[in-house]
């Protein structure tokens, strides 16, 4: 008969391939996440832009029309409501939301008109029609339009269900993390 180990007796460790495999996978996953985070890589899981791996590239100049950017939205009543409705994913931006990937379509001083679609300085923006209701049947309130204030940008995504400046208006360019560069993506 074999004696059972007591609480004071050290247990013999055996090489358990399952535990060793789990430990290696955990260490590899944590390393990959750290490299991705500190290397400015992000995974996009929303259909506003292609799905997959993106990189944040430093933007050493003011934002310009046509820039595709990563941006953290300001913590406003509108953004808290958007978060509550599920329009914004969890992430590490202030307010606990993930940065968005959007195109800058207007900068400070430009006039934005929003009705059935968006116009900037009288020029129609393709794929900018407005949704009256969200996917849950809730009313969408469009931005009223106007001049983009100093230090702000107006954002857009051609994806029909995108939550962008059509609904929340211009945002501070101080929230821009950098340019969005596709690395390994898939457009469904």
PDB file of C-alpha atoms in Angstrom:
ATOM      1  CA  UNK A   1       0.000   0.000   0.000  1.00  0.00           C
ATOM      2  CA  UNK A   2       1.336   3.419  -0.953  1.00  0.00           C
ATOM      3  CA  UNK A   3       1.242   6.250   1.563  1.00  0.00           C
ATOM      4  CA  UNK A   4      -0.513   9.449   0.531  1.00  0.00           C
ATOM      5  CA  UNK A   5       1.560  12.622   0.702  1.00  0.00           C
ATOM      6  CA  UNK A   6       0.872  14.826   3.685  1.00  0.00           C
ATOM      7  CA  UNK A   7       0.297  18.569   3.568  1.00  0.00           C
ATOM      8  CA  UNK A   8       3.839  19.132   4.817  1.00  0.00           C
ATOM      9  CA  UNK A   9       5.513  16.708   2.435  1.00  0.00           C
ATOM     10  CA  UNK A  10       6.495  18.164  -0.933  1.00  0.00           C
ATOM     11  CA  UNK A  11       4.710  16.692  -3.903  1.00  0.00           C
ATOM     12  CA  UNK A  12       6.799  15.209  -6.670  1.00  0.00           C
ATOM     13  CA  UNK A  13       6.360  17.077  -9.906  1.00  0.00           C
ATOM     14  CA  UNK A  14       5.928  15.091 -13.046  1.00  0.00           C
ATOM     15  CA  UNK A  15       6.415  16.351 -16.548  1.00  0.00           C
ATOM     16  CA  UNK A  16       2.854  16.855 -17.681  1.00  0.00           C
ATOM     17  CA  UNK A  17       2.812  17.547 -21.432  1.00  0.00           C
ATOM     18  CA  UNK A  18      -0.655  19.107 -21.258  1.00  0.00           C
ATOM     19  CA  UNK A  19       0.356  21.632 -18.570  1.00  0.00           C
ATOM     20  CA  UNK A  20       3.619  22.346 -20.355  1.00  0.00           C
ATOM     21  CA  UNK A  21       1.743  22.962 -23.602  1.00  0.00           C
ATOM     22  CA  UNK A  22      -0.737  25.279 -21.889  1.00  0.00           C
ATOM     23  CA  UNK A  23       2.091  27.214 -20.246  1.00  0.00           C
ATOM     24  CA  UNK A  24       3.903  27.634 -23.564  1.00  0.00           C
ATOM     25  CA  UNK A  25       0.703  28.731 -25.343  1.00  0.00           C
ATOM     26  CA  UNK A  26      -0.083  31.227 -22.561  1.00  0.00           C
ATOM     27  CA  UNK A  27       3.430  32.689 -22.659  1.00  0.00           C
ATOM     28  CA  UNK A  28       3.342  32.901 -26.466  1.00  0.00           C
ATOM     29  CA  UNK A  29      -0.082  34.582 -26.410  1.00  0.00           C
ATOM     30  CA  UNK A  30       0.983  37.136 -23.802  1.00  0.00           C
ATOM     31  CA  UNK A  31       4.160  37.847 -25.770  1.00  0.00           C
ATOM     32  CA  UNK A  32       2.215  38.321 -29.006  1.00  0.00           C
ATOM     33  CA  UNK A  33      -0.278  40.646 -27.312  1.00  0.00           C
ATOM     34  CA  UNK A  34       2.548  42.703 -25.772  1.00  0.00           C
ATOM     35  CA  UNK A  35       4.409  42.967 -29.074  1.00  0.00           C
ATOM     36  CA  UNK A  36       1.199  43.922 -30.892  1.00  0.00           C
ATOM     37  CA  UNK A  37       0.200  46.514 -28.309  1.00  0.00           C
ATOM     38  CA  UNK A  38       3.582  48.127 -27.875  1.00  0.00           C
ATOM     39  CA  UNK A  39       4.338  47.796 -31.597  1.00  0.00           C
ATOM     40  CA  UNK A  40       1.159  49.779 -32.330  1.00  0.00           C
ATOM     41  CA  UNK A  41      -0.728  46.939 -33.963  1.00  0.00           C
ATOM     42  CA  UNK A  42      -4.471  46.533 -33.573  1.00  0.00           C
ATOM     43  CA  UNK A  43      -7.023  43.996 -34.734  1.00  0.00           C
ATOM     44  CA  UNK A  44     -10.123  45.408 -36.411  1.00  0.00           C
ATOM     45  CA  UNK A  45     -13.236  43.345 -35.815  1.00  0.00           C
ATOM     46  CA  UNK A  46     -15.781  45.835 -37.191  1.00  0.00           C
ATOM     47  CA  UNK A  47     -16.989  45.994 -40.805  1.00  0.00           C
ATOM     48  CA  UNK A  48     -16.360  49.760 -41.174  1.00  0.00           C
ATOM     49  CA  UNK A  49     -12.966  48.865 -42.647  1.00  0.00           C
ATOM     50  CA  UNK A  50     -11.461  45.504 -43.665  1.00  0.00           C
ATOM     51  CA  UNK A  51     -11.189  42.975 -40.846  1.00  0.00           C
ATOM     52  CA  UNK A  52      -7.777  41.947 -39.577  1.00  0.00           C
ATOM     53  CA  UNK A  53      -4.438  43.314 -38.443  1.00  0.00           C
ATOM     54  CA  UNK A  54      -3.732  47.046 -38.705  1.00  0.00           C
ATOM     55  CA  UNK A  55      -0.813  49.201 -37.631  1.00  0.00           C
ATOM     56  CA  UNK A  56      -0.942  52.692 -36.132  1.00  0.00           C
ATOM     57  CA  UNK A  57       1.629  54.867 -37.921  1.00  0.00           C
ATOM     58  CA  UNK A  58       2.748  58.093 -36.255  1.00  0.00           C
ATOM     59  CA  UNK A  59       1.176  61.198 -37.794  1.00  0.00           C
ATOM     60  CA  UNK A  60       3.750  64.003 -37.439  1.00  0.00           C
ATOM     61  CA  UNK A  61       1.558  66.659 -39.091  1.00  0.00           C
ATOM     62  CA  UNK A  62      -1.994  67.934 -38.782  1.00  0.00           C
ATOM     63  CA  UNK A  63      -4.650  65.571 -40.120  1.00  0.00           C
ATOM     64  CA  UNK A  64      -5.609  66.110 -43.766  1.00  0.00           C
ATOM     65  CA  UNK A  65      -8.633  65.235 -45.867  1.00  0.00           C
ATOM     66  CA  UNK A  66      -8.186  61.680 -47.120  1.00  0.00           C
ATOM     67  CA  UNK A  67      -6.222  60.434 -44.099  1.00  0.00           C
ATOM     68  CA  UNK A  68      -7.386  57.088 -42.732  1.00  0.00           C
ATOM     69  CA  UNK A  69      -6.831  57.366 -38.987  1.00  0.00           C
ATOM     70  CA  UNK A  70      -7.134  55.552 -35.688  1.00  0.00           C
ATOM     71  CA  UNK A  71      -8.940  57.865 -33.286  1.00  0.00           C
ATOM     72  CA  UNK A  72     -10.145  57.799 -29.685  1.00  0.00           C
ATOM     73  CA  UNK A  73     -13.459  59.584 -29.390  1.00  0.00           C
ATOM     74  CA  UNK A  74     -14.044  62.190 -26.668  1.00  0.00           C
ATOM     75  CA  UNK A  75     -16.014  61.265 -23.563  1.00  0.00           C
ATOM     76  CA  UNK A  76     -19.275  63.078 -24.222  1.00  0.00           C
ATOM     77  CA  UNK A  77     -22.934  62.359 -23.537  1.00  0.00           C
ATOM     78  CA  UNK A  78     -23.334  61.322 -27.189  1.00  0.00           C
ATOM     79  CA  UNK A  79     -20.429  58.846 -26.913  1.00  0.00           C
ATOM     80  CA  UNK A  80     -21.733  57.396 -23.635  1.00  0.00           C
ATOM     81  CA  UNK A  81     -25.102  56.818 -25.331  1.00  0.00           C
ATOM     82  CA  UNK A  82     -23.347  55.238 -28.343  1.00  0.00           C
ATOM     83  CA  UNK A  83     -21.466  52.939 -25.964  1.00  0.00           C
ATOM     84  CA  UNK A  84     -24.698  51.987 -24.178  1.00  0.00           C
ATOM     85  CA  UNK A  85     -26.352  51.216 -27.539  1.00  0.00           C
ATOM     86  CA  UNK A  86     -23.448  48.964 -28.531  1.00  0.00           C
ATOM     87  CA  UNK A  87     -22.050  51.136 -31.350  1.00  0.00           C
ATOM     88  CA  UNK A  88     -18.591  51.278 -29.739  1.00  0.00           C
ATOM     89  CA  UNK A  89     -16.512  48.276 -28.718  1.00  0.00           C
ATOM     90  CA  UNK A  90     -14.542  47.963 -25.494  1.00  0.00           C
ATOM     91  CA  UNK A  91     -10.938  49.094 -25.609  1.00  0.00           C
ATOM     92  CA  UNK A  92      -8.207  51.169 -24.052  1.00  0.00           C
ATOM     93  CA  UNK A  93      -9.272  54.671 -25.115  1.00  0.00           C
ATOM     94  CA  UNK A  94     -10.617  57.011 -22.433  1.00  0.00           C
ATOM     95  CA  UNK A  95     -14.129  55.910 -21.508  1.00  0.00           C
ATOM     96  CA  UNK A  96     -13.156  52.251 -22.040  1.00  0.00           C
ATOM     97  CA  UNK A  97     -13.840  52.184 -25.792  1.00  0.00           C
ATOM     98  CA  UNK A  98     -11.711  50.963 -28.674  1.00  0.00           C
ATOM     99  CA  UNK A  99     -10.247  53.415 -31.178  1.00  0.00           C
ATOM    100  CA  UNK A 100     -12.147  53.755 -34.438  1.00  0.00           C
ATOM    101  CA  UNK A 101     -10.698  53.570 -37.943  1.00  0.00           C
ATOM    102  CA  UNK A 102     -12.236  56.365 -40.028  1.00  0.00           C
ATOM    103  CA  UNK A 103     -11.396  58.600 -42.985  1.00  0.00           C
ATOM    104  CA  UNK A 104     -11.024  62.332 -42.474  1.00  0.00           C
ATOM    105  CA  UNK A 105     -13.426  63.981 -44.955  1.00  0.00           C
ATOM    106  CA  UNK A 106     -13.346  67.547 -43.609  1.00  0.00           C
ATOM    107  CA  UNK A 107     -10.975  69.637 -41.500  1.00  0.00           C
ATOM    108  CA  UNK A 108     -11.228  72.945 -39.649  1.00  0.00           C
ATOM    109  CA  UNK A 109     -12.964  75.677 -41.643  1.00  0.00           C
ATOM    110  CA  UNK A 110     -14.806  73.403 -44.062  1.00  0.00           C
ATOM    111  CA  UNK A 111     -18.617  73.443 -44.223  1.00  0.00           C
ATOM    112  CA  UNK A 112     -20.423  70.146 -43.695  1.00  0.00           C
ATOM    113  CA  UNK A 113     -24.071  69.691 -44.680  1.00  0.00           C
ATOM    114  CA  UNK A 114     -25.967  66.642 -43.486  1.00  0.00           C
ATOM    115  CA  UNK A 115     -29.407  65.651 -44.774  1.00  0.00           C
ATOM    116  CA  UNK A 116     -30.119  62.508 -46.834  1.00  0.00           C
ATOM    117  CA  UNK A 117     -26.349  62.280 -47.348  1.00  0.00           C
ATOM    118  CA  UNK A 118     -23.240  64.356 -46.554  1.00  0.00           C
ATOM    119  CA  UNK A 119     -21.747  67.241 -48.516  1.00  0.00           C
ATOM    120  CA  UNK A 120     -18.477  68.997 -47.729  1.00  0.00           C
ATOM    121  CA  UNK A 121     -18.109  72.493 -49.177  1.00  0.00           C
ATOM    122  CA  UNK A 122     -20.966  71.615 -51.558  1.00  0.00           C
ATOM    123  CA  UNK A 123     -19.298  68.386 -52.784  1.00  0.00           C
ATOM    124  CA  UNK A 124     -21.288  65.167 -52.236  1.00  0.00           C
ATOM    125  CA  UNK A 125     -19.510  62.428 -50.324  1.00  0.00           C
ATOM    126  CA  UNK A 126     -20.010  58.980 -51.908  1.00  0.00           C
ATOM    127  CA  UNK A 127     -21.606  56.270 -49.737  1.00  0.00           C
ATOM    128  CA  UNK A 128     -22.724  58.779 -47.090  1.00  0.00           C
ATOM    129  CA  UNK A 129     -26.469  58.189 -46.968  1.00  0.00           C
ATOM    130  CA  UNK A 130     -28.046  58.574 -43.558  1.00  0.00           C
ATOM    131  CA  UNK A 131     -29.747  55.815 -41.608  1.00  0.00           C
ATOM    132  CA  UNK A 132     -32.994  56.771 -39.911  1.00  0.00           C
ATOM    133  CA  UNK A 133     -32.904  53.755 -37.576  1.00  0.00           C
ATOM    134  CA  UNK A 134     -30.106  51.601 -36.182  1.00  0.00           C
ATOM    135  CA  UNK A 135     -30.036  47.793 -36.402  1.00  0.00           C
ATOM    136  CA  UNK A 136     -32.282  47.547 -33.333  1.00  0.00           C
ATOM    137  CA  UNK A 137     -34.913  49.921 -34.762  1.00  0.00           C
ATOM    138  CA  UNK A 138     -33.866  52.884 -32.600  1.00  0.00           C
ATOM    139  CA  UNK A 139     -33.961  56.407 -34.047  1.00  0.00           C
ATOM    140  CA  UNK A 140     -30.619  57.778 -35.275  1.00  0.00           C
ATOM    141  CA  UNK A 141     -30.070  61.499 -34.773  1.00  0.00           C
ATOM    142  CA  UNK A 142     -27.946  63.092 -37.497  1.00  0.00           C
ATOM    143  CA  UNK A 143     -25.428  65.866 -36.905  1.00  0.00           C
ATOM    144  CA  UNK A 144     -27.015  69.204 -37.802  1.00  0.00           C
ATOM    145  CA  UNK A 145     -24.121  70.379 -39.991  1.00  0.00           C
ATOM    146  CA  UNK A 146     -21.987  73.492 -39.911  1.00  0.00           C
ATOM    147  CA  UNK A 147     -18.380  74.650 -40.047  1.00  0.00           C
ATOM    148  CA  UNK A 148     -15.787  72.236 -38.654  1.00  0.00           C
ATOM    149  CA  UNK A 149     -14.199  74.058 -35.674  1.00  0.00           C
ATOM    150  CA  UNK A 150     -10.460  74.690 -35.292  1.00  0.00           C
ATOM    151  CA  UNK A 151      -8.605  71.613 -34.064  1.00  0.00           C
ATOM    152  CA  UNK A 152     -11.378  69.264 -35.198  1.00  0.00           C
ATOM    153  CA  UNK A 153     -11.996  66.750 -37.990  1.00  0.00           C
ATOM    154  CA  UNK A 154     -15.116  65.260 -39.565  1.00  0.00           C
ATOM    155  CA  UNK A 155     -14.909  61.460 -39.951  1.00  0.00           C
ATOM    156  CA  UNK A 156     -16.575  59.013 -42.321  1.00  0.00           C
ATOM    157  CA  UNK A 157     -16.638  55.379 -43.345  1.00  0.00           C
ATOM    158  CA  UNK A 158     -18.339  54.208 -46.555  1.00  0.00           C
ATOM    159  CA  UNK A 159     -19.817  51.225 -44.683  1.00  0.00           C
ATOM    160  CA  UNK A 160     -23.613  51.771 -44.556  1.00  0.00           C
ATOM    161  CA  UNK A 161     -23.883  50.895 -40.849  1.00  0.00           C
ATOM    162  CA  UNK A 162     -20.909  52.985 -39.762  1.00  0.00           C
ATOM    163  CA  UNK A 163     -21.210  55.166 -36.684  1.00  0.00           C
ATOM    164  CA  UNK A 164     -19.251  58.261 -37.628  1.00  0.00           C
ATOM    165  CA  UNK A 165     -19.421  62.073 -37.743  1.00  0.00           C
ATOM    166  CA  UNK A 166     -22.691  61.897 -39.695  1.00  0.00           C
ATOM    167  CA  UNK A 167     -24.217  61.217 -36.282  1.00  0.00           C
ATOM    168  CA  UNK A 168     -21.798  62.629 -33.679  1.00  0.00           C
ATOM    169  CA  UNK A 169     -20.340  65.601 -35.585  1.00  0.00           C
ATOM    170  CA  UNK A 170     -16.747  66.846 -35.685  1.00  0.00           C
ATOM    171  CA  UNK A 171     -14.307  65.573 -33.033  1.00  0.00           C
ATOM    172  CA  UNK A 172     -11.020  66.896 -31.714  1.00  0.00           C
ATOM    173  CA  UNK A 173      -8.025  65.851 -33.746  1.00  0.00           C
ATOM    174  CA  UNK A 174      -6.190  65.476 -30.413  1.00  0.00           C
ATOM    175  CA  UNK A 175      -7.803  62.014 -30.236  1.00  0.00           C
ATOM    176  CA  UNK A 176      -5.988  60.838 -33.370  1.00  0.00           C
ATOM    177  CA  UNK A 177      -3.548  58.066 -32.491  1.00  0.00           C
ATOM    178  CA  UNK A 178      -2.029  57.977 -35.980  1.00  0.00           C
ATOM    179  CA  UNK A 179      -2.626  56.840 -39.527  1.00  0.00           C
ATOM    180  CA  UNK A 180      -4.261  53.435 -40.032  1.00  0.00           C
ATOM    181  CA  UNK A 181      -2.148  51.108 -42.160  1.00  0.00           C
ATOM    182  CA  UNK A 182      -3.508  47.736 -43.295  1.00  0.00           C
ATOM    183  CA  UNK A 183      -1.146  44.875 -42.536  1.00  0.00           C
ATOM    184  CA  UNK A 184      -3.050  41.611 -42.940  1.00  0.00           C
ATOM    185  CA  UNK A 185      -6.726  42.213 -43.663  1.00  0.00           C
ATOM    186  CA  UNK A 186      -9.771  40.644 -45.239  1.00  0.00           C
ATOM    187  CA  UNK A 187     -12.704  42.555 -46.715  1.00  0.00           C
ATOM    188  CA  UNK A 188     -15.800  40.308 -46.531  1.00  0.00           C
TER     189      UNK A 188
END
